[in-house]
Amino acid sequence: MFASVVLDIATRALDGAFDYEVPRELEAECVVGATVLVSFSHREAVGYVVATSAQPPEGLNAARVLPVLRVLAPSAFDQVSARVAFWMAREYACPPCEALRPFLAPGQTVRVRRASADDPWELVCQKSGPVDERWVSLAEKGGSFSPRANAVRQRAVLQALESGPMRMAELAATLPGSTSAVAALARKGVVAVTERRRVRGGETTTLKSAVAARPEHLTQGQTEALAAIARACDAGRGDVVVVDGVTGSGKTEVYLDAIERVRAAGKGALVLVPEISLTAQTVGRFRSRFGDDVAILHSRLSAGERFDQWDMVRQGSAHVVVGARSALFAPLRDVGLIIIDEEHEWTYKQESAPRYHAREVAARMAAERGCALVLGSATPSLEALERCREGTWGGVSWTRVSMPERPGAARLPTVRVVDMTEQFSGGNRSIFSAPLAEALQDVAAKRQKAVLMLNRRGFANFLMCRECGAVPECPHCSCALTYHERTHSLVCHTCGRSWPQRAYPDPSTRCPNCGSRYLAAFGVGTQRVEDELAMLLPDDVRIIRMDADTTRGKGDHQRLLEEFDAAECAVLVGTQMIAKGLDFPEVTLVGVVNADTTLKLPDFRAAERTYDLLEQVAGRAGRGEEPGQVIVQTYWATHPAIRAVKEHDRALFVEQELAERRDGCYPPFSRLSNVVCWGRREADVRRTLDDVARRVRERVGEAAGWEVLGPTDCLKAKVKDRVRRHLLVKSPVGSEPGPLLDACVRAAAPPREVSVAVDVDAYDMM
Ligand code: ADP
Ligand code: ZN
Ligand code: ZN
């Protein structure tokens, strides 16, 4: 038997598979998807079997072929997945081993390594051990025990346990040296260590809305969507259905019913949701319908949990996979349906190699496996809308089904746009316009709930000198530093460095550029909104803040949502992360503090992103019996994206936006690739990228629809002391920029100190 093996050596020079002979004793294990050890140019290398055959492959000298040395891990993917991986490698210009990695078992990667050139190669298995499920709690006599004066760690452990038991792993992570302290205390009988058994990765929640009760009647939109999905499933060739349903129209119910049908036919389903809306609420809805048949995969799970969930799918004991982007690669055998919820979300594009877009890979997989693909959103991407308008795309049909209404009594909220320039000239210097302040007080008086969103992506919350206009930047990354009011510090969110800094009116403030004392905060942060809210509202209103700072820990996100759910009257303040997926029927008011910060980003998708975000967050209001109200504060009230949200009329935005994209030849009317080059020495970076650019121009020549822009400095011209330049390449829809750009980068042979990344269908152009 012979095996075709892709070596795990990530270099553009190795773009194919190599053939090896399988020794008789390994034949049973050495199947497609297995990880194997082979020798390659006088060393040992790890590789993945992508094909096997009984005959020696053509042109192979059977006498000289090397044997497979060992099988390191059982199969993680099948023949179809291997084909999809090869397509990804070509499409996204990366080596095949990089395209195969997402398909491997989480935490089970094996590599060969040697300490120095003289040492032998050794295998390093990054195997995930069992999850530490030991809990530590105070024993009865714990209260009276007092550790020796110098037993600082024991003291710290006891203090931490005062507020309740903790997991050993958590203690060890937060209190260095606590493992031995716990052991000492346990010997004295002061603390107790107990094992608690739990299915790894199985989450529970108290959220009321985490149960998907089966509705009595489906809405007309839901019935139509299900019919279209059934047709796509039966066609069996990868047809795509875009479920274009307003927020709260019951898309999840459509997914659940569609999966039920697929399960009844003995097949499984992959469901992708954006990482941030992969909350207990979402998971609970799937669990309440499919129970233990559901596997959950996302990055907040520990390595062990992720492996357990993944393995349940491989073993065939779970047939519904719900997860973030990477769940697309789960080893589900008989896939009947792939669902991507919030299809427009830009987190579906992976920003490190392989730089794939989940929508495109899913479409390819669906075609390869002959199953249906469902894309759901209240604001479908312009790509999806345009393909549906065309009707067929990539050889399969693209159908849009609209669900314009919410079921039952729920109505779409009314949207009010407040022009903040008018507020300012009218003398209002507060974060809250008069209408928003009144509406918040009204919510407090009626004992209801509100959600306040701060559009933080962009340049909000930095310091700016009112005299010379200087904005403190990170000297290593050339990007504006974020000001943290409570800790009086400037933080670089690119490299994580921070500096102490006080802002005006503190007397010690000095502008780093001109020495002026008017270095003041510009834009607002969630903390400031929280503070001002506390002043505006009576004390008995719960204010819950949700942003990157308050959701660091594993369960924080869910805990805050549960608090909001349980509160009688509350305001949830947060960044973009609160815009998606939350379903709280008691929310009657949604406020957007600053709608337009994302409009000003230098990115052709800026308006689309702003529109999506506003429409999503507006959708959090009025999901119950009480009517909802949305108040949007903006300095740009006439922008089509803002007007479209106000009028609940997507056409106001989409038509103008599509016309502009067509004129400028931007996606969806072209493909846009970004070639980024970075390194410590600017001269090297320039030389390398200039060389790549020259080769691309040579190859492209006068070809219609191709355009090469640059090279120029990236907007983030320096990150972690690396100089960054880039080249933008536009090509026609249906062209294949991947192989061309890959060939040009290879031919330019970048020196060791310079990195080049090819990002096909780029989303992040900064
Ligand atoms: P979307 O994902 O489209 O924003 P959801 O799936 O969260 O909407 O549904 C919104 C709410 O409507 C949920 O509480 C859900 O249980 C409820 N719902 C869905 N379909 C129906 C129906 N046919 N009849 C009554 N309620 C429904
Ligand atoms: Zn930095
Ligand atoms: Zn200044």
PDB file of N, CA and C in Angstrom, residues 656-712:
ATOM      1  N   GLN A 656     -27.187  52.935  -2.841  1.00  0.00           N
ATOM      2  CA  GLN A 656     -26.095  53.891  -3.017  1.00  0.00           C
ATOM      3  C   GLN A 656     -24.734  53.216  -2.834  1.00  0.00           C
ATOM      4  N   GLU A 657     -24.663  52.336  -1.825  1.00  0.00           N
ATOM      5  CA  GLU A 657     -23.401  51.676  -1.532  1.00  0.00           C
ATOM      6  C   GLU A 657     -22.962  50.775  -2.701  1.00  0.00           C
ATOM      7  N   LEU A 658     -23.908  50.000  -3.247  1.00  0.00           N
ATOM      8  CA  LEU A 658     -23.552  49.121  -4.369  1.00  0.00           C
ATOM      9  C   LEU A 658     -23.115  49.938  -5.579  1.00  0.00           C
ATOM     10  N   ALA A 659     -23.788  51.071  -5.810  1.00  0.00           N
ATOM     11  CA  ALA A 659     -23.410  51.913  -6.951  1.00  0.00           C
ATOM     12  C   ALA A 659     -21.984  52.418  -6.771  1.00  0.00           C
ATOM     13  N   GLU A 660     -21.644  52.837  -5.547  1.00  0.00           N
ATOM     14  CA  GLU A 660     -20.287  53.333  -5.303  1.00  0.00           C
ATOM     15  C   GLU A 660     -19.252  52.223  -5.459  1.00  0.00           C
ATOM     16  N   ARG A 661     -19.597  51.034  -4.989  1.00  0.00           N
ATOM     17  CA  ARG A 661     -18.652  49.923  -5.106  1.00  0.00           C
ATOM     18  C   ARG A 661     -18.448  49.549  -6.571  1.00  0.00           C
ATOM     19  N   ARG A 662     -19.533  49.612  -7.340  1.00  0.00           N
ATOM     20  CA  ARG A 662     -19.423  49.268  -8.751  1.00  0.00           C
ATOM     21  C   ARG A 662     -18.510  50.268  -9.457  1.00  0.00           C
ATOM     22  N   ASP A 663     -18.748  51.550  -9.156  1.00  0.00           N
ATOM     23  CA  ASP A 663     -17.907  52.609  -9.739  1.00  0.00           C
ATOM     24  C   ASP A 663     -16.439  52.439  -9.380  1.00  0.00           C
ATOM     25  N   GLY A 664     -16.170  52.172  -8.109  1.00  0.00           N
ATOM     26  CA  GLY A 664     -14.791  52.078  -7.653  1.00  0.00           C
ATOM     27  C   GLY A 664     -14.201  50.703  -7.885  1.00  0.00           C
ATOM     28  N   CYS A 665     -15.013  49.795  -8.434  1.00  0.00           N
ATOM     29  CA  CYS A 665     -14.585  48.428  -8.689  1.00  0.00           C
ATOM     30  C   CYS A 665     -14.086  47.740  -7.411  1.00  0.00           C
ATOM     31  N   TYR A 666     -14.907  47.805  -6.378  1.00  0.00           N
ATOM     32  CA  TYR A 666     -14.618  47.138  -5.109  1.00  0.00           C
ATOM     33  C   TYR A 666     -15.508  45.913  -4.980  1.00  0.00           C
ATOM     34  N   PRO A 667     -15.170  44.963  -4.092  1.00  0.00           N
ATOM     35  CA  PRO A 667     -16.066  43.830  -3.852  1.00  0.00           C
ATOM     36  C   PRO A 667     -17.461  44.324  -3.491  1.00  0.00           C
ATOM     37  N   PRO A 668     -18.543  43.670  -3.887  1.00  0.00           N
ATOM     38  CA  PRO A 668     -18.581  42.360  -4.553  1.00  0.00           C
ATOM     39  C   PRO A 668     -18.366  42.395  -6.069  1.00  0.00           C
ATOM     40  N   PHE A 669     -17.920  43.523  -6.602  1.00  0.00           N
ATOM     41  CA  PHE A 669     -17.737  43.593  -8.058  1.00  0.00           C
ATOM     42  C   PHE A 669     -16.306  43.306  -8.478  1.00  0.00           C
ATOM     43  N   SER A 670     -15.459  42.944  -7.530  1.00  0.00           N
ATOM     44  CA  SER A 670     -14.089  42.546  -7.843  1.00  0.00           C
ATOM     45  C   SER A 670     -13.597  41.716  -6.670  1.00  0.00           C
ATOM     46  N   ARG A 671     -12.430  41.158  -6.790  1.00  0.00           N
ATOM     47  CA  ARG A 671     -11.792  40.522  -5.634  1.00  0.00           C
ATOM     48  C   ARG A 671     -10.632  41.422  -5.241  1.00  0.00           C
ATOM     49  N   LEU A 672     -10.468  41.623  -3.955  1.00  0.00           N
ATOM     50  CA  LEU A 672      -9.419  42.514  -3.480  1.00  0.00           C
ATOM     51  C   LEU A 672      -8.455  41.716  -2.606  1.00  0.00           C
ATOM     52  N   SER A 673      -7.203  41.684  -3.007  1.00  0.00           N
ATOM     53  CA  SER A 673      -6.203  40.964  -2.220  1.00  0.00           C
ATOM     54  C   SER A 673      -5.204  41.957  -1.652  1.00  0.00           C
ATOM     55  N   ASN A 674      -4.714  41.644  -0.480  1.00  0.00           N
ATOM     56  CA  ASN A 674      -3.783  42.525   0.207  1.00  0.00           C
ATOM     57  C   ASN A 674      -2.492  41.745   0.449  1.00  0.00           C
ATOM     58  N   VAL A 675      -1.375  42.230  -0.096  1.00  0.00           N
ATOM     59  CA  VAL A 675      -0.095  41.576   0.167  1.00  0.00           C
ATOM     60  C   VAL A 675       0.643  42.441   1.175  1.00  0.00           C
ATOM     61  N   VAL A 676       0.824  41.922   2.389  1.00  0.00           N
ATOM     62  CA  VAL A 676       1.450  42.713   3.454  1.00  0.00           C
ATOM     63  C   VAL A 676       2.862  42.201   3.698  1.00  0.00           C
ATOM     64  N   CYS A 677       3.769  43.145   3.877  1.00  0.00           N
ATOM     65  CA  CYS A 677       5.169  42.792   4.046  1.00  0.00           C
ATOM     66  C   CYS A 677       5.694  43.521   5.283  1.00  0.00           C
ATOM     67  N   TRP A 678       6.370  42.812   6.194  1.00  0.00           N
ATOM     68  CA  TRP A 678       6.865  43.486   7.395  1.00  0.00           C
ATOM     69  C   TRP A 678       8.207  42.940   7.847  1.00  0.00           C
ATOM     70  N   GLY A 679       8.950  43.775   8.545  1.00  0.00           N
ATOM     71  CA  GLY A 679      10.262  43.380   9.047  1.00  0.00           C
ATOM     72  C   GLY A 679      10.865  44.530   9.831  1.00  0.00           C
ATOM     73  N   ARG A 680      12.005  44.257  10.490  1.00  0.00           N
ATOM     74  CA  ARG A 680      12.599  45.294  11.326  1.00  0.00           C
ATOM     75  C   ARG A 680      13.246  46.403  10.503  1.00  0.00           C
ATOM     76  N   ARG A 681      13.842  46.030   9.348  1.00  0.00           N
ATOM     77  CA  ARG A 681      14.561  47.050   8.574  1.00  0.00           C
ATOM     78  C   ARG A 681      13.735  47.508   7.391  1.00  0.00           C
ATOM     79  N   GLU A 682      13.484  48.808   7.344  1.00  0.00           N
ATOM     80  CA  GLU A 682      12.618  49.348   6.316  1.00  0.00           C
ATOM     81  C   GLU A 682      13.143  49.070   4.913  1.00  0.00           C
ATOM     82  N   ALA A 683      14.473  49.199   4.741  1.00  0.00           N
ATOM     83  CA  ALA A 683      15.051  49.011   3.408  1.00  0.00           C
ATOM     84  C   ALA A 683      14.758  47.603   2.881  1.00  0.00           C
ATOM     85  N   ASP A 684      14.877  46.590   3.744  1.00  0.00           N
ATOM     86  CA  ASP A 684      14.590  45.209   3.329  1.00  0.00           C
ATOM     87  C   ASP A 684      13.133  45.051   2.932  1.00  0.00           C
ATOM     88  N   VAL A 685      12.258  45.637   3.752  1.00  0.00           N
ATOM     89  CA  VAL A 685      10.833  45.519   3.488  1.00  0.00           C
ATOM     90  C   VAL A 685      10.503  46.160   2.145  1.00  0.00           C
ATOM     91  N   ARG A 686      11.044  47.372   1.926  1.00  0.00           N
ATOM     92  CA  ARG A 686      10.782  48.068   0.667  1.00  0.00           C
ATOM     93  C   ARG A 686      11.268  47.248  -0.527  1.00  0.00           C
ATOM     94  N   ARG A 687      12.505  46.765  -0.437  1.00  0.00           N
ATOM     95  CA  ARG A 687      13.096  46.040  -1.557  1.00  0.00           C
ATOM     96  C   ARG A 687      12.255  44.796  -1.880  1.00  0.00           C
ATOM     97  N   THR A 688      11.904  44.043  -0.847  1.00  0.00           N
ATOM     98  CA  THR A 688      11.138  42.812  -1.062  1.00  0.00           C
ATOM     99  C   THR A 688       9.792  43.096  -1.715  1.00  0.00           C
ATOM    100  N   LEU A 689       9.061  44.043  -1.153  1.00  0.00           N
ATOM    101  CA  LEU A 689       7.713  44.270  -1.667  1.00  0.00           C
ATOM    102  C   LEU A 689       7.751  44.914  -3.057  1.00  0.00           C
ATOM    103  N   ASP A 690       8.745  45.776  -3.300  1.00  0.00           N
ATOM    104  CA  ASP A 690       8.889  46.354  -4.642  1.00  0.00           C
ATOM    105  C   ASP A 690       9.103  45.248  -5.668  1.00  0.00           C
ATOM    106  N   ASP A 691       9.903  44.267  -5.281  1.00  0.00           N
ATOM    107  CA  ASP A 691      10.179  43.140  -6.161  1.00  0.00           C
ATOM    108  C   ASP A 691       8.887  42.347  -6.429  1.00  0.00           C
ATOM    109  N   VAL A 692       8.124  42.069  -5.361  1.00  0.00           N
ATOM    110  CA  VAL A 692       6.860  41.352  -5.540  1.00  0.00           C
ATOM    111  C   VAL A 692       5.946  42.157  -6.466  1.00  0.00           C
ATOM    112  N   ALA A 693       5.852  43.468  -6.225  1.00  0.00           N
ATOM    113  CA  ALA A 693       4.956  44.325  -7.009  1.00  0.00           C
ATOM    114  C   ALA A 693       5.343  44.295  -8.489  1.00  0.00           C
ATOM    115  N   ARG A 694       6.643  44.366  -8.757  1.00  0.00           N
ATOM    116  CA  ARG A 694       7.101  44.353 -10.149  1.00  0.00           C
ATOM    117  C   ARG A 694       6.679  43.045 -10.826  1.00  0.00           C
ATOM    118  N   ARG A 695       6.843  41.930 -10.114  1.00  0.00           N
ATOM    119  CA  ARG A 695       6.476  40.640 -10.691  1.00  0.00           C
ATOM    120  C   ARG A 695       4.971  40.523 -10.922  1.00  0.00           C
ATOM    121  N   VAL A 696       4.200  41.041  -9.971  1.00  0.00           N
ATOM    122  CA  VAL A 696       2.743  40.976 -10.151  1.00  0.00           C
ATOM    123  C   VAL A 696       2.358  41.798 -11.377  1.00  0.00           C
ATOM    124  N   ARG A 697       2.923  43.009 -11.498  1.00  0.00           N
ATOM    125  CA  ARG A 697       2.578  43.874 -12.643  1.00  0.00           C
ATOM    126  C   ARG A 697       2.960  43.206 -13.957  1.00  0.00           C
ATOM    127  N   GLU A 698       4.128  42.565 -13.980  1.00  0.00           N
ATOM    128  CA  GLU A 698       4.587  41.863 -15.179  1.00  0.00           C
ATOM    129  C   GLU A 698       3.589  40.785 -15.599  1.00  0.00           C
ATOM    130  N   ARG A 699       3.173  39.989 -14.612  1.00  0.00           N
ATOM    131  CA  ARG A 699       2.264  38.873 -14.891  1.00  0.00           C
ATOM    132  C   ARG A 699       0.893  39.340 -15.315  1.00  0.00           C
ATOM    133  N   VAL A 700       0.396  40.382 -14.637  1.00  0.00           N
ATOM    134  CA  VAL A 700      -0.956  40.853 -14.882  1.00  0.00           C
ATOM    135  C   VAL A 700      -1.030  41.576 -16.219  1.00  0.00           C
ATOM    136  N   GLY A 701       0.020  42.339 -16.523  1.00  0.00           N
ATOM    137  CA  GLY A 701       0.071  43.048 -17.797  1.00  0.00           C
ATOM    138  C   GLY A 701      -1.142  43.910 -18.008  1.00  0.00           C
ATOM    139  N   GLU A 702      -1.771  43.732 -19.150  1.00  0.00           N
ATOM    140  CA  GLU A 702      -2.916  44.569 -19.491  1.00  0.00           C
ATOM    141  C   GLU A 702      -4.231  43.835 -19.233  1.00  0.00           C
ATOM    142  N   ALA A 703      -4.156  42.685 -18.529  1.00  0.00           N
ATOM    143  CA  ALA A 703      -5.366  41.866 -18.349  1.00  0.00           C
ATOM    144  C   ALA A 703      -6.525  42.698 -17.817  1.00  0.00           C
ATOM    145  N   ALA A 704      -7.693  42.513 -18.429  1.00  0.00           N
ATOM    146  CA  ALA A 704      -8.861  43.308 -18.062  1.00  0.00           C
ATOM    147  C   ALA A 704      -9.271  43.032 -16.628  1.00  0.00           C
ATOM    148  N   GLY A 705      -9.605  44.086 -15.902  1.00  0.00           N
ATOM    149  CA  GLY A 705     -10.130  43.924 -14.551  1.00  0.00           C
ATOM    150  C   GLY A 705      -9.065  43.770 -13.480  1.00  0.00           C
ATOM    151  N   TRP A 706      -7.800  43.675 -13.867  1.00  0.00           N
ATOM    152  CA  TRP A 706      -6.742  43.578 -12.855  1.00  0.00           C
ATOM    153  C   TRP A 706      -6.168  44.963 -12.616  1.00  0.00           C
ATOM    154  N   GLU A 707      -5.880  45.258 -11.360  1.00  0.00           N
ATOM    155  CA  GLU A 707      -5.326  46.556 -11.026  1.00  0.00           C
ATOM    156  C   GLU A 707      -4.398  46.367  -9.827  1.00  0.00           C
ATOM    157  N   VAL A 708      -3.203  46.938  -9.902  1.00  0.00           N
ATOM    158  CA  VAL A 708      -2.237  46.792  -8.811  1.00  0.00           C
ATOM    159  C   VAL A 708      -2.003  48.161  -8.185  1.00  0.00           C
ATOM    160  N   LEU A 709      -2.274  48.290  -6.893  1.00  0.00           N
ATOM    161  CA  LEU A 709      -2.153  49.581  -6.212  1.00  0.00           C
ATOM    162  C   LEU A 709      -1.033  49.522  -5.186  1.00  0.00           C
ATOM    163  N   GLY A 710      -0.080  50.439  -5.282  1.00  0.00           N
ATOM    164  CA  GLY A 710       1.000  50.472  -4.300  1.00  0.00           C
ATOM    165  C   GLY A 710       2.292  49.974  -4.880  1.00  0.00           C
ATOM    166  N   PRO A 711       3.260  49.613  -4.031  1.00  0.00           N
ATOM    167  CA  PRO A 711       3.188  49.494  -2.567  1.00  0.00           C
ATOM    168  C   PRO A 711       3.129  50.852  -1.835  1.00  0.00           C
ATOM    169  N   THR A 712       2.462  50.824  -0.681  1.00  0.00           N
ATOM    170  CA  THR A 712       2.451  51.979   0.209  1.00  0.00           C
ATOM    171  C   THR A 712       2.604  51.492   1.645  1.00  0.00           C
TER     172      THR A 712
END
